[in-house]
XYZ file of N, CA, C and O in Angstrom:
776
model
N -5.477 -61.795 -66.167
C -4.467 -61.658 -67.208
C -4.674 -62.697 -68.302
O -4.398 -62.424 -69.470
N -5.152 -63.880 -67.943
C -5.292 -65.016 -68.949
C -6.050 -64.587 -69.872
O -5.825 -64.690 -71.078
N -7.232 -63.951 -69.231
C -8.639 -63.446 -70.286
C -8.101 -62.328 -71.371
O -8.289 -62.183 -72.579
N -7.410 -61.665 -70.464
C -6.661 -60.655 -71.387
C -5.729 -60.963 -72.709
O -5.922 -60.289 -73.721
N -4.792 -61.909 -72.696
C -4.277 -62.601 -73.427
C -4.966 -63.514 -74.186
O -4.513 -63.494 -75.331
N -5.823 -64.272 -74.066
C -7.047 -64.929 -74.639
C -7.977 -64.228 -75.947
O -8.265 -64.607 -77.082
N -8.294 -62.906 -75.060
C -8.836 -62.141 -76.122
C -8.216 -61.460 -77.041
O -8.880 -61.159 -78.033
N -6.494 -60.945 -76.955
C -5.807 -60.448 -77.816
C -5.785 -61.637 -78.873
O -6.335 -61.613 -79.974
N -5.137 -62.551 -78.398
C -4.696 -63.998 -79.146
C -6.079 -64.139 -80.237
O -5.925 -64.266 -81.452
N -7.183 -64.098 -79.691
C -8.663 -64.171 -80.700
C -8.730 -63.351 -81.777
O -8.899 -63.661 -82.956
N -8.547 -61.994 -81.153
C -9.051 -61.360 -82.366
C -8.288 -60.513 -83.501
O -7.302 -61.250 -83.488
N -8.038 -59.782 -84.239
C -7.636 -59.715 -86.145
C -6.208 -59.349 -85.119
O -6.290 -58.619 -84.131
N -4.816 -60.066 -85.616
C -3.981 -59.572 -84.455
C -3.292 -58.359 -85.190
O -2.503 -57.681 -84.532
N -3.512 -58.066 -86.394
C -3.193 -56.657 -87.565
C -3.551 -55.513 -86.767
O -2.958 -54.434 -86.801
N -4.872 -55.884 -85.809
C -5.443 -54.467 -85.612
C -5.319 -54.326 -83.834
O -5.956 -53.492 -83.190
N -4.411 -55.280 -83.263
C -4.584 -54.840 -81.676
C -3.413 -54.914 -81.181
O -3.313 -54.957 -79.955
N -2.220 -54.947 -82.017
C -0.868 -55.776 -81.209
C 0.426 -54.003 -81.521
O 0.456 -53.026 -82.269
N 1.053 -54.455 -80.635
C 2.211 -53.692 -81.576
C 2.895 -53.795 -82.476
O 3.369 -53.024 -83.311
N 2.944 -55.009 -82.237
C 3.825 -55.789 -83.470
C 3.096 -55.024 -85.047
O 3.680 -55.047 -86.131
N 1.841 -54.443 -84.824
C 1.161 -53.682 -86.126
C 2.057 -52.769 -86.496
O 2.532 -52.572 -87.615
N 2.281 -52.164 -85.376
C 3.426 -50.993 -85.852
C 4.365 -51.160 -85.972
O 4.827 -50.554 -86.939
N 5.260 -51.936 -85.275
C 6.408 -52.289 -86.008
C 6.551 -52.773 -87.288
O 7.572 -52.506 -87.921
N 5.630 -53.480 -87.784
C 5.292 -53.425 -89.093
C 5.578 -52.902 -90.254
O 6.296 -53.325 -91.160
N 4.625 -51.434 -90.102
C 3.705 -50.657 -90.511
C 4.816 -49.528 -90.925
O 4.744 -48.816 -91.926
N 5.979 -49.513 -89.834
C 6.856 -48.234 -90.193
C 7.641 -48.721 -91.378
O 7.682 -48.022 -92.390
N 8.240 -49.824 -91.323
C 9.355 -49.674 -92.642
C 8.949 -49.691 -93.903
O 9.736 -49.507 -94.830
N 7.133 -50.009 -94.144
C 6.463 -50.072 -95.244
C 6.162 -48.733 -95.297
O 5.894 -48.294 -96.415
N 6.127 -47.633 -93.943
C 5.776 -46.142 -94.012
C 7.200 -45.378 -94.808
O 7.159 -44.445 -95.610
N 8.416 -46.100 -94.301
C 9.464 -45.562 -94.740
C 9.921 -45.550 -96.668
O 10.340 -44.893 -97.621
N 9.422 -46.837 -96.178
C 9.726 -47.191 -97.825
C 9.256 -46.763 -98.907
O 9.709 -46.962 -100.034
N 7.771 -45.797 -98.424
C 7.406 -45.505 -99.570
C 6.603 -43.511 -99.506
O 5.792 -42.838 -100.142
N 7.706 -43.329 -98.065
C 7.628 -41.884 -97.763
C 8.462 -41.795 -97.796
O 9.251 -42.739 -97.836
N 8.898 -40.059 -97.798
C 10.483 -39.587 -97.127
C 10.494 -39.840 -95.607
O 9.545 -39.527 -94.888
N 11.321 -40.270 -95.279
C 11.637 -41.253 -93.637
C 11.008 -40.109 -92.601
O 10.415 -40.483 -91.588
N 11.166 -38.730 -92.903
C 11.368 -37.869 -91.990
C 9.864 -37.850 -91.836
O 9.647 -37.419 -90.703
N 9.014 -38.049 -92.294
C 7.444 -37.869 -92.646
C 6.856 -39.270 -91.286
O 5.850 -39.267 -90.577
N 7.683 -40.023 -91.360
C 7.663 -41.216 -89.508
C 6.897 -40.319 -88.696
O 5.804 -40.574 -88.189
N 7.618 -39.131 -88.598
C 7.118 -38.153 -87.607
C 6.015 -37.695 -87.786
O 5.462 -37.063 -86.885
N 5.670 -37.816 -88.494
C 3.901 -36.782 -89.306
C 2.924 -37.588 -88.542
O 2.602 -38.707 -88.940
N 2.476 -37.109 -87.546
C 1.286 -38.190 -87.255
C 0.530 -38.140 -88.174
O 0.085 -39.266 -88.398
N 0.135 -37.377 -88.858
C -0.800 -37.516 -89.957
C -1.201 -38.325 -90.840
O -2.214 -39.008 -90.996
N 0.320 -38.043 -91.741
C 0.359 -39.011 -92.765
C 0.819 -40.718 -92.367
O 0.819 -41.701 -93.109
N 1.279 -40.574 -90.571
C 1.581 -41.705 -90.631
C 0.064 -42.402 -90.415
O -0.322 -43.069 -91.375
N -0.593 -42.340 -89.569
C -1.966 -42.756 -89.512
C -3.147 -42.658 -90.484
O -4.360 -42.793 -90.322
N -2.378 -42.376 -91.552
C -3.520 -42.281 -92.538
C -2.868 -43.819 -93.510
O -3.396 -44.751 -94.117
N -1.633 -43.433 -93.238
C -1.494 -44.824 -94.578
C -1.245 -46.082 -93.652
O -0.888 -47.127 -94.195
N -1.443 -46.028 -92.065
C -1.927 -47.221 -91.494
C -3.073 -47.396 -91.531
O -3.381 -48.573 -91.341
N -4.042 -46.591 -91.730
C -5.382 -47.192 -92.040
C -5.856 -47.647 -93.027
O -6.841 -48.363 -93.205
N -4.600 -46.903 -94.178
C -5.076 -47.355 -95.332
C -4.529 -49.018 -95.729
O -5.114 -49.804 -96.474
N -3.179 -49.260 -94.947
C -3.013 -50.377 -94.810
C -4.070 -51.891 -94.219
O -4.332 -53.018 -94.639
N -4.325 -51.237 -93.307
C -5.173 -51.934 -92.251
C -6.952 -51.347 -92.582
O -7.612 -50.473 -92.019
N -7.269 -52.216 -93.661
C -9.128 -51.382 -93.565
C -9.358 -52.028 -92.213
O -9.001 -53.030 -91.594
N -10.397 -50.594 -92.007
C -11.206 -51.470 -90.834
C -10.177 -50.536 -89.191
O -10.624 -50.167 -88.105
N -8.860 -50.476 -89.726
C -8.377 -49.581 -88.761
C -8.714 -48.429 -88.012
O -8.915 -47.626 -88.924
N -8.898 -47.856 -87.027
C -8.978 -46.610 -86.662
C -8.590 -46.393 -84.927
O -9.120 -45.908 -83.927
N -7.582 -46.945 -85.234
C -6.291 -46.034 -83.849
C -5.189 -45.841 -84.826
O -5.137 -45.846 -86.055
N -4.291 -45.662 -83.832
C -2.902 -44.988 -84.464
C -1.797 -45.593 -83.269
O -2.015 -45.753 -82.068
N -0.561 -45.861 -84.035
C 0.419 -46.668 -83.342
C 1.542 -44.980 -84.359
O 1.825 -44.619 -85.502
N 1.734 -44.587 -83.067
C 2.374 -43.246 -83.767
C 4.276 -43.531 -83.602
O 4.969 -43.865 -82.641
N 4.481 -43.325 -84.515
C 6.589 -43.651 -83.900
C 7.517 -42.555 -83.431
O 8.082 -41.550 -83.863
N 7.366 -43.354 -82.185
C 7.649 -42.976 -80.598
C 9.312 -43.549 -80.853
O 9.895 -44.116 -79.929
N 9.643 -43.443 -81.518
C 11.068 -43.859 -81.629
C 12.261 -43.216 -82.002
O 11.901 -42.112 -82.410
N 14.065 -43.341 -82.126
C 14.630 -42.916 -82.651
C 14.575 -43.232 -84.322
O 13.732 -44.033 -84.724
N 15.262 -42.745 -85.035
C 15.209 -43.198 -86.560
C 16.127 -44.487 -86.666
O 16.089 -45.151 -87.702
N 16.904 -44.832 -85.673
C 17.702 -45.895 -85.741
C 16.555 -47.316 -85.801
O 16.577 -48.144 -86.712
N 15.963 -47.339 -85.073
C 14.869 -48.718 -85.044
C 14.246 -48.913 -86.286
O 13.404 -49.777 -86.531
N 14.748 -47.977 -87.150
C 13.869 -48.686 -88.394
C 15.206 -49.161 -89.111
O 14.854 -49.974 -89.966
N 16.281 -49.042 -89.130
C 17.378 -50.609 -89.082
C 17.347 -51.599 -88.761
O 17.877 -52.520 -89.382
N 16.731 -51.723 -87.711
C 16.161 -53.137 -86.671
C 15.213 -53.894 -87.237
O 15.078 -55.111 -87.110
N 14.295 -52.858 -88.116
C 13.337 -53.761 -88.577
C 13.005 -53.338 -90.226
O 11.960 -53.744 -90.734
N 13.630 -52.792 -90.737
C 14.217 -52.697 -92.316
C 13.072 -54.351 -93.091
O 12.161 -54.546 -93.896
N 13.690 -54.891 -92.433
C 13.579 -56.615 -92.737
C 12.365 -57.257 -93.040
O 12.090 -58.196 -93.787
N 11.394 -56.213 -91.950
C 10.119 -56.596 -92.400
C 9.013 -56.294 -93.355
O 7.877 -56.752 -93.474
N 9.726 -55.334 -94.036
C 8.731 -54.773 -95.224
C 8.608 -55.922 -96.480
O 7.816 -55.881 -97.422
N 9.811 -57.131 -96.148
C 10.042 -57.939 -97.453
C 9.318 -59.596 -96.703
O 9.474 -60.758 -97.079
N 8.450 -58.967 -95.438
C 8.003 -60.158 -95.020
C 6.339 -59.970 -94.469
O 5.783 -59.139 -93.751
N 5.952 -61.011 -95.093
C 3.833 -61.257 -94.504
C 4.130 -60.520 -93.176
O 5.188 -60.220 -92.624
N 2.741 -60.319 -92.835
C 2.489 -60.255 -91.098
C 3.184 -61.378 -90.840
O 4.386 -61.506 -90.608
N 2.318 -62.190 -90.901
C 2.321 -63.250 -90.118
C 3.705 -63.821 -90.346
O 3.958 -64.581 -89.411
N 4.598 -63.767 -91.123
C 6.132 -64.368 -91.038
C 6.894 -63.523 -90.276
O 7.736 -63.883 -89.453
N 6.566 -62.286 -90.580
C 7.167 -61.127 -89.866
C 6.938 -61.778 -88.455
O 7.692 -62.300 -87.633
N 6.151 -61.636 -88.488
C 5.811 -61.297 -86.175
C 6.485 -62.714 -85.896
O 6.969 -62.701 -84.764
N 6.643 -63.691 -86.415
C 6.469 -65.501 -85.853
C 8.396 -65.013 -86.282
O 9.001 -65.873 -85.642
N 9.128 -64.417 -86.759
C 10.586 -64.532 -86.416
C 10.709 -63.232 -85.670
O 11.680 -63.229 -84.913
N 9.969 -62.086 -85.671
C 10.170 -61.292 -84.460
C 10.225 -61.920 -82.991
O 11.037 -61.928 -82.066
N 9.242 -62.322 -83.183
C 8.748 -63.196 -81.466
C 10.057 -64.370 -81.482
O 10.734 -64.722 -80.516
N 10.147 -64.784 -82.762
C 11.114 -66.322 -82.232
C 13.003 -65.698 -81.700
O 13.714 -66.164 -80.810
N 13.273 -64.641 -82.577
C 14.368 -64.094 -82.419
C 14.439 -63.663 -80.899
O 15.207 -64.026 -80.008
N 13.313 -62.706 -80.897
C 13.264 -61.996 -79.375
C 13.360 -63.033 -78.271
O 13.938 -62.748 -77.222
N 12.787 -64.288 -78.476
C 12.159 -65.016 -77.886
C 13.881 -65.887 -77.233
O 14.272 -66.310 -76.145
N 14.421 -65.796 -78.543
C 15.884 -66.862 -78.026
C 16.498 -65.948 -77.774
O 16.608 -66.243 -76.584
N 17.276 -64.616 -77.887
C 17.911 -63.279 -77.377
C 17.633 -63.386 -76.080
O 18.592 -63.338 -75.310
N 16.487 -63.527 -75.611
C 15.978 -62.788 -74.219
C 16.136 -64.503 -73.236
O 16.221 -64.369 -72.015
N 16.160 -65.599 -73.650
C 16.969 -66.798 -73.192
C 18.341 -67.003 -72.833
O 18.826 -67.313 -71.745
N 19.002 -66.723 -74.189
C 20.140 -66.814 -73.973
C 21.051 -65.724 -72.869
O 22.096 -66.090 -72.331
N 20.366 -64.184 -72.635
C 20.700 -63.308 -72.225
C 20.306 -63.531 -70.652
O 20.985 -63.191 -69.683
N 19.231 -64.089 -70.646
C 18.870 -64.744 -69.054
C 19.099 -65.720 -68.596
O 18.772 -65.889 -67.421
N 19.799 -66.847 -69.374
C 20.922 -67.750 -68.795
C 22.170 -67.353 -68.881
O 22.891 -68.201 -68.356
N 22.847 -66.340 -69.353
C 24.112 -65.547 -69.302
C 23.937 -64.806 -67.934
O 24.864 -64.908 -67.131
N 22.942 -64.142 -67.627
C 22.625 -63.367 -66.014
C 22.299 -64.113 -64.858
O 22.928 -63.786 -63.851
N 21.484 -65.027 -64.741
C 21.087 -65.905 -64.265
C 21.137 -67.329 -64.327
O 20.468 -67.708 -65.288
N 21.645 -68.260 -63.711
C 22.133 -69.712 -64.404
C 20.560 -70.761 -63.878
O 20.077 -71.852 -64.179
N 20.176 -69.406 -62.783
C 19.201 -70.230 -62.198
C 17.767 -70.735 -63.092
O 16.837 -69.937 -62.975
N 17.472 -72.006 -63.997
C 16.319 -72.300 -64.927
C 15.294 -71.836 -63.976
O 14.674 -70.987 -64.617
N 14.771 -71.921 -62.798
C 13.629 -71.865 -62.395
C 12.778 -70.547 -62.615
O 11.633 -70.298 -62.994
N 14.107 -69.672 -62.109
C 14.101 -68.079 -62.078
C 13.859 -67.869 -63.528
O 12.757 -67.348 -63.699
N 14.543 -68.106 -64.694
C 14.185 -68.340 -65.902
C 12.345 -68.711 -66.645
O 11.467 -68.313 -67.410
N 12.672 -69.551 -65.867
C 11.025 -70.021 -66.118
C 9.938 -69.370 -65.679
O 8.862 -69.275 -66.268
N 10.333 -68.768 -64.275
C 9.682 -67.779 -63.990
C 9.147 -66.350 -64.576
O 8.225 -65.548 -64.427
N 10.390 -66.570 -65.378
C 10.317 -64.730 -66.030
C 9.741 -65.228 -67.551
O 9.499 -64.340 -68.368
N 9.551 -66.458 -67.878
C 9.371 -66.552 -69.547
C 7.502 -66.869 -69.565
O 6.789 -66.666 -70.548
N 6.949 -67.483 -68.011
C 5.776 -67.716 -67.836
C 4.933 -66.134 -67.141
O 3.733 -65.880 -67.045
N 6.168 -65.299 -66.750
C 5.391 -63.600 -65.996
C 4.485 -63.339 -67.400
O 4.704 -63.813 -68.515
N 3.368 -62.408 -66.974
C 2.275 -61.880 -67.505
C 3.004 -60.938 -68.434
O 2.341 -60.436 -69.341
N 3.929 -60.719 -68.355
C 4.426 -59.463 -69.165
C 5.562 -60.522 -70.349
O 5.879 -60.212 -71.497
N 5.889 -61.536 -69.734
C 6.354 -62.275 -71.218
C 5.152 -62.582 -72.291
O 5.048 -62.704 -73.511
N 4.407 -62.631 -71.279
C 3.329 -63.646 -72.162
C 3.099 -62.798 -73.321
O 3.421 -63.101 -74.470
N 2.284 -61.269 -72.813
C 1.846 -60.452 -73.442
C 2.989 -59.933 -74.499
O 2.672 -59.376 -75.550
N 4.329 -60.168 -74.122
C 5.048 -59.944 -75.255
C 4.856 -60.489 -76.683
O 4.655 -59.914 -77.753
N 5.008 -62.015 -76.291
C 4.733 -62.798 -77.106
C 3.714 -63.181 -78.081
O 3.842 -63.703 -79.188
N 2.201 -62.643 -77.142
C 1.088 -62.435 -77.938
C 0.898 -61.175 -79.082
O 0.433 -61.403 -80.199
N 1.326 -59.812 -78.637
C 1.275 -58.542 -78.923
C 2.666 -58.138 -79.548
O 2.773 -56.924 -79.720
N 3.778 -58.913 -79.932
C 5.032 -58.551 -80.568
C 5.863 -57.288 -79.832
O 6.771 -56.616 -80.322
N 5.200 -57.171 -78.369
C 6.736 -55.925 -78.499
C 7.834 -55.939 -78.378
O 8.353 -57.053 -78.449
N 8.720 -54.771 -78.146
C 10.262 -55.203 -77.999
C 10.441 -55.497 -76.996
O 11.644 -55.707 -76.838
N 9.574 -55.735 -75.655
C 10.232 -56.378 -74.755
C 11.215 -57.489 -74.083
O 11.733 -57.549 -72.968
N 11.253 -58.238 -75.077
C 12.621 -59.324 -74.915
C 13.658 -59.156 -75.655
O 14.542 -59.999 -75.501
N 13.897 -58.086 -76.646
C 14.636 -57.833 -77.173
C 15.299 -56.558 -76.158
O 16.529 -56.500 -76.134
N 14.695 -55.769 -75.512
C 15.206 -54.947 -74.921
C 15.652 -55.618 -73.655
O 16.837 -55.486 -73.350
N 14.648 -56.508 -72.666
C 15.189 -57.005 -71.808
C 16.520 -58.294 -71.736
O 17.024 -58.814 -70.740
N 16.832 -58.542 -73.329
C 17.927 -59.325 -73.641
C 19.572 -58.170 -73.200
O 20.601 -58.204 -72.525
N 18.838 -57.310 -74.123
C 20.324 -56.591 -74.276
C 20.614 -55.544 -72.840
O 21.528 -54.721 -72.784
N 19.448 -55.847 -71.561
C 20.280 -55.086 -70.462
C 20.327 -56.417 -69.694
O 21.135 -56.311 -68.771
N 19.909 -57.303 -69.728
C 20.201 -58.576 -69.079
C 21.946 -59.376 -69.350
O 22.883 -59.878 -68.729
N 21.451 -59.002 -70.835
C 23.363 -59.097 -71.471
C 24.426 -58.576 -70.946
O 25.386 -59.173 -70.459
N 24.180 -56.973 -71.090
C 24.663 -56.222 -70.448
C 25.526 -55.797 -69.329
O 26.630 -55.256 -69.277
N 24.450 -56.320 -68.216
C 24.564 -56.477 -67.244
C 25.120 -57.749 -66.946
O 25.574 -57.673 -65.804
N 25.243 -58.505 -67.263
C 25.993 -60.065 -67.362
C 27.512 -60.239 -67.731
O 28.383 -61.003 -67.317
N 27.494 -59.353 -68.560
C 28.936 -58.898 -69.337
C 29.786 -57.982 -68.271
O 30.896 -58.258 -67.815
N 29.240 -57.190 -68.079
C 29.899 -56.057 -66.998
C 30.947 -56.179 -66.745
O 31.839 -55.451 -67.179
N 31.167 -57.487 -65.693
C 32.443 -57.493 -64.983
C 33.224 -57.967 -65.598
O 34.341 -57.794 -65.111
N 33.214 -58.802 -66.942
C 34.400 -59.108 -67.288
C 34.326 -59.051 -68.704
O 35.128 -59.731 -69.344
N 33.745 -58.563 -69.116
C 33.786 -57.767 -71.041
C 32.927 -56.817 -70.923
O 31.697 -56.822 -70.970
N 33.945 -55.721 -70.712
C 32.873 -54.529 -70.155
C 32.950 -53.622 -71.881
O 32.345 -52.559 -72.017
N 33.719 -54.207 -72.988
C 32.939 -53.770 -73.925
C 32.147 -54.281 -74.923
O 31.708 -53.763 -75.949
N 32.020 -55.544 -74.388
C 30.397 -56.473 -75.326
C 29.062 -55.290 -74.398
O 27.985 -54.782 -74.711
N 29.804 -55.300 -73.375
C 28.593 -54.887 -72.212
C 28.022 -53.600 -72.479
O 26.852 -53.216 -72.487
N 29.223 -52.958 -72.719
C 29.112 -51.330 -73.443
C 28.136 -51.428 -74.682
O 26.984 -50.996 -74.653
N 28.778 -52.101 -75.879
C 27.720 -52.607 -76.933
C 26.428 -53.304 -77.049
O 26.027 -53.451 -78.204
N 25.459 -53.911 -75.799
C 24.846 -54.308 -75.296
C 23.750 -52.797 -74.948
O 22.613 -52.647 -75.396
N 24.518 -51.801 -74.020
C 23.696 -51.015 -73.788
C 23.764 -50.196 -74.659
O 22.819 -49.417 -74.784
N 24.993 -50.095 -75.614
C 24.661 -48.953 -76.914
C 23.428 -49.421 -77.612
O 22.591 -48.523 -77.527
N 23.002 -50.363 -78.213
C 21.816 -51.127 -78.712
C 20.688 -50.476 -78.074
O 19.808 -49.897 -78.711
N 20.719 -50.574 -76.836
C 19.286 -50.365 -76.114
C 18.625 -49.259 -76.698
O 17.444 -49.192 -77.041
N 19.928 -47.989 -76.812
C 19.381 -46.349 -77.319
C 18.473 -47.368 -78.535
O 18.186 -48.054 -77.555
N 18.141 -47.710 -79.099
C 16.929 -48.109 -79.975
C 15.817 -47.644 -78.873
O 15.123 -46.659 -79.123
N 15.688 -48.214 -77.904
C 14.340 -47.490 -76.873
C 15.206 -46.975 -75.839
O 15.345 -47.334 -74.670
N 15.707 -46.148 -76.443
C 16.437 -44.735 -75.043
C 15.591 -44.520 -73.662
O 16.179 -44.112 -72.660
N 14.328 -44.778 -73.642
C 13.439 -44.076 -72.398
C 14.020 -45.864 -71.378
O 13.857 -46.047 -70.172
N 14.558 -46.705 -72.208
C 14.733 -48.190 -71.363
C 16.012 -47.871 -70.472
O 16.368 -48.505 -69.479
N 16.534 -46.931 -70.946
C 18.240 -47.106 -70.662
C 18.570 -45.894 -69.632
O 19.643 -45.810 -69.034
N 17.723 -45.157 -69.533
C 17.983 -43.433 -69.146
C 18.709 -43.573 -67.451
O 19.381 -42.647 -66.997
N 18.479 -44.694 -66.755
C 19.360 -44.826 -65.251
C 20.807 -45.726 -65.738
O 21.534 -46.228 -64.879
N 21.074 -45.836 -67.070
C 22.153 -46.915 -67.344
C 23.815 -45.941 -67.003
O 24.781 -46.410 -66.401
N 23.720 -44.569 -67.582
C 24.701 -43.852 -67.701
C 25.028 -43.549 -66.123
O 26.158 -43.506 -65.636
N 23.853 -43.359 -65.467
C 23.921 -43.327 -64.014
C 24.833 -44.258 -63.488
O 25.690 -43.854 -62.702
N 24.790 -45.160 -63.727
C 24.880 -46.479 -62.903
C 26.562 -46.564 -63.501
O 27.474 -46.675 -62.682
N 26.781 -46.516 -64.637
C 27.802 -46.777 -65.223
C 28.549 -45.433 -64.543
O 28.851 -45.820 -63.414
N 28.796 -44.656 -64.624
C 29.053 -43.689 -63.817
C 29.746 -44.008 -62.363
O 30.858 -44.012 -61.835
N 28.621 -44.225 -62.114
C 28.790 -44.125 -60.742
C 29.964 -45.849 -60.492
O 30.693 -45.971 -59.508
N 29.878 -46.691 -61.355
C 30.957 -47.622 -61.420
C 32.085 -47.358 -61.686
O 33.049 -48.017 -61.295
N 32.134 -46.485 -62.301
C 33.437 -45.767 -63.093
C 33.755 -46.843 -64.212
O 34.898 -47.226 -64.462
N 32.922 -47.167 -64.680
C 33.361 -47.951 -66.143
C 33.015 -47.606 -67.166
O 32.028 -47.682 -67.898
N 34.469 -46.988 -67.130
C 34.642 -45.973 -68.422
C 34.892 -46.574 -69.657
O 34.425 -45.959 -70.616
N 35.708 -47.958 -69.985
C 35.211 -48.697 -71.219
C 33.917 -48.944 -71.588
O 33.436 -48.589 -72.664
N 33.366 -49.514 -70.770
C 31.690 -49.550 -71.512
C 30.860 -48.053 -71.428
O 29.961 -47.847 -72.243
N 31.111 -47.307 -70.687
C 30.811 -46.103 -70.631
C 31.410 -45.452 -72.729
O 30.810 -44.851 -73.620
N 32.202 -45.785 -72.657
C 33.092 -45.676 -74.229
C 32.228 -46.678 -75.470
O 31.687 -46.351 -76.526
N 32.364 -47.791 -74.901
C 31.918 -48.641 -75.969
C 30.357 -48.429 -76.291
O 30.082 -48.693 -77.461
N 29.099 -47.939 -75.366
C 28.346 -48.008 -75.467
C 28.212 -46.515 -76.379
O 27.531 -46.625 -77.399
N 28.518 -45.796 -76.234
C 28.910 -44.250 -76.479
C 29.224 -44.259 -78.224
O 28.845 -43.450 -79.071
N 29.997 -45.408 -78.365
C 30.757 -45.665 -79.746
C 29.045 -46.091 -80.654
O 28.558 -45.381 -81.534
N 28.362 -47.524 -80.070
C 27.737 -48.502 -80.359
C 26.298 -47.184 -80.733
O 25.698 -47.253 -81.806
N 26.001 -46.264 -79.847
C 25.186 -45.162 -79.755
C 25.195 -44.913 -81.348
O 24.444 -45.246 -82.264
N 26.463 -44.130 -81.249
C 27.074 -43.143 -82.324
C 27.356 -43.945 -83.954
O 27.214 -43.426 -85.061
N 27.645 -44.879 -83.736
C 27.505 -45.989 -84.950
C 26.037 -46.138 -85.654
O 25.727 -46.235 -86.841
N 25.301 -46.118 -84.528
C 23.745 -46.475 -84.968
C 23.143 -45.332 -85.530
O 22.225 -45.385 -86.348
N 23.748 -44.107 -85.017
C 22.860 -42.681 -85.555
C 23.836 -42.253 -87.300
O 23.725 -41.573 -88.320
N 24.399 -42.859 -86.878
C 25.532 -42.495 -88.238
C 24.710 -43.412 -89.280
O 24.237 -42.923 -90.305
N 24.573 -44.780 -88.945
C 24.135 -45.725 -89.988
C 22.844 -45.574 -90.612
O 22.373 -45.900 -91.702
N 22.341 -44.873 -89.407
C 20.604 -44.367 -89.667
C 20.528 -43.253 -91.073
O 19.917 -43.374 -92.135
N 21.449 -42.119 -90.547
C 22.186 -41.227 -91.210
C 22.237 -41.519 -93.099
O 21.786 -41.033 -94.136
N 23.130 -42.667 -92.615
C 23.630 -43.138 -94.265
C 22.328 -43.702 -94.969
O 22.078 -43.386 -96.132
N 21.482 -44.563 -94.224
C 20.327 -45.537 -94.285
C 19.377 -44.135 -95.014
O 18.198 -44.289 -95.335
């Protein structure tokens, strides 16, 4: 895993990370009609044209809401972009795992796992997603509608959340079952207006 991370960290990080695509969409949005995200076509053509030298495709696998999330970065370098992506994600997914866990070791454990690392090298949403069900789940028992709003967020990567309604369910917590429902429906509306 070290080598693996070693060699991402080395080489052009424009052309191997995700963080490319997260990028890549709100500069796709900004200067397409939004609905065109979907075009693999045209989206991989004006990432290459972004990126010379490119030739994969980071296609968006997403709802239309996540490009709210990252709106922000079309008015920022790569490199400023990804270094407050990573730093934001980076304190979210802290603070959310000392809210779940008080235990530092266990903490330390999860910020040194192979899959933080690679977060951190490669920009994905993984600490941002694992903030807001760590939150979540932290909140539960006794602000079960921060907790609700916690997992409404997640629908940004819906395929993260798909056993959450289960679970909530089967708790019978029907405020966050509500609040998350609300937090959902807020985000597709705003996308909507956006």
């Amino acid at each position: 895993m070290a080598v693996v991370l070693l060699a991402i960290a080395t080489t052009r990080p424009s052309l191997n990370s995700d963080f490319m695509a997260f990028w890549s969409y709100p500069r796709f949005a900004a200067t397409h009609p939004v609905r065109n995200i979907y075009n693999a076509a045209q989206l991989q053509a004006f990432q290459q044209r972004l990126y010379p030298g490119f030739h994969s495709f980071y296609p968006y696998l997403y709802p239309p809401t996540l490009l709210l999330m990252t709106w922000w970065m079309r008015f920022c370098g790569f490199v400023t972009a990804q270094f407050l992506w990573s730093l934001a994600g980076l304190i979210l997914f802290l603070a959310a795992g000392l809210a779940f866990c008080r235990r530092r070791l266990v903490l330390l454990a999860l910020l040194v796992s192979p899959a933080s690392l690679l977060t951190l090298v490669t920009g994905e949403t993984g600490y941002f997603t694992s903030a807001l069900l760590l939150l979540g789940l932290a909140l539960l028992p006794r602000r079960p509608i921060l907790a609700g709003i916690a997992f409404g967020l997640l629908t940004l990567k819906p395929q993260l959340g798909v056993l959450l309604p289960v679970f909530l369910f089967a708790r019978r917590d029907w405020t966050a079952i509500c609040a998350a429902a609300v937090t959902a429906l807020s985000l597709i509306m705003a996308s909507c207006l956006a």
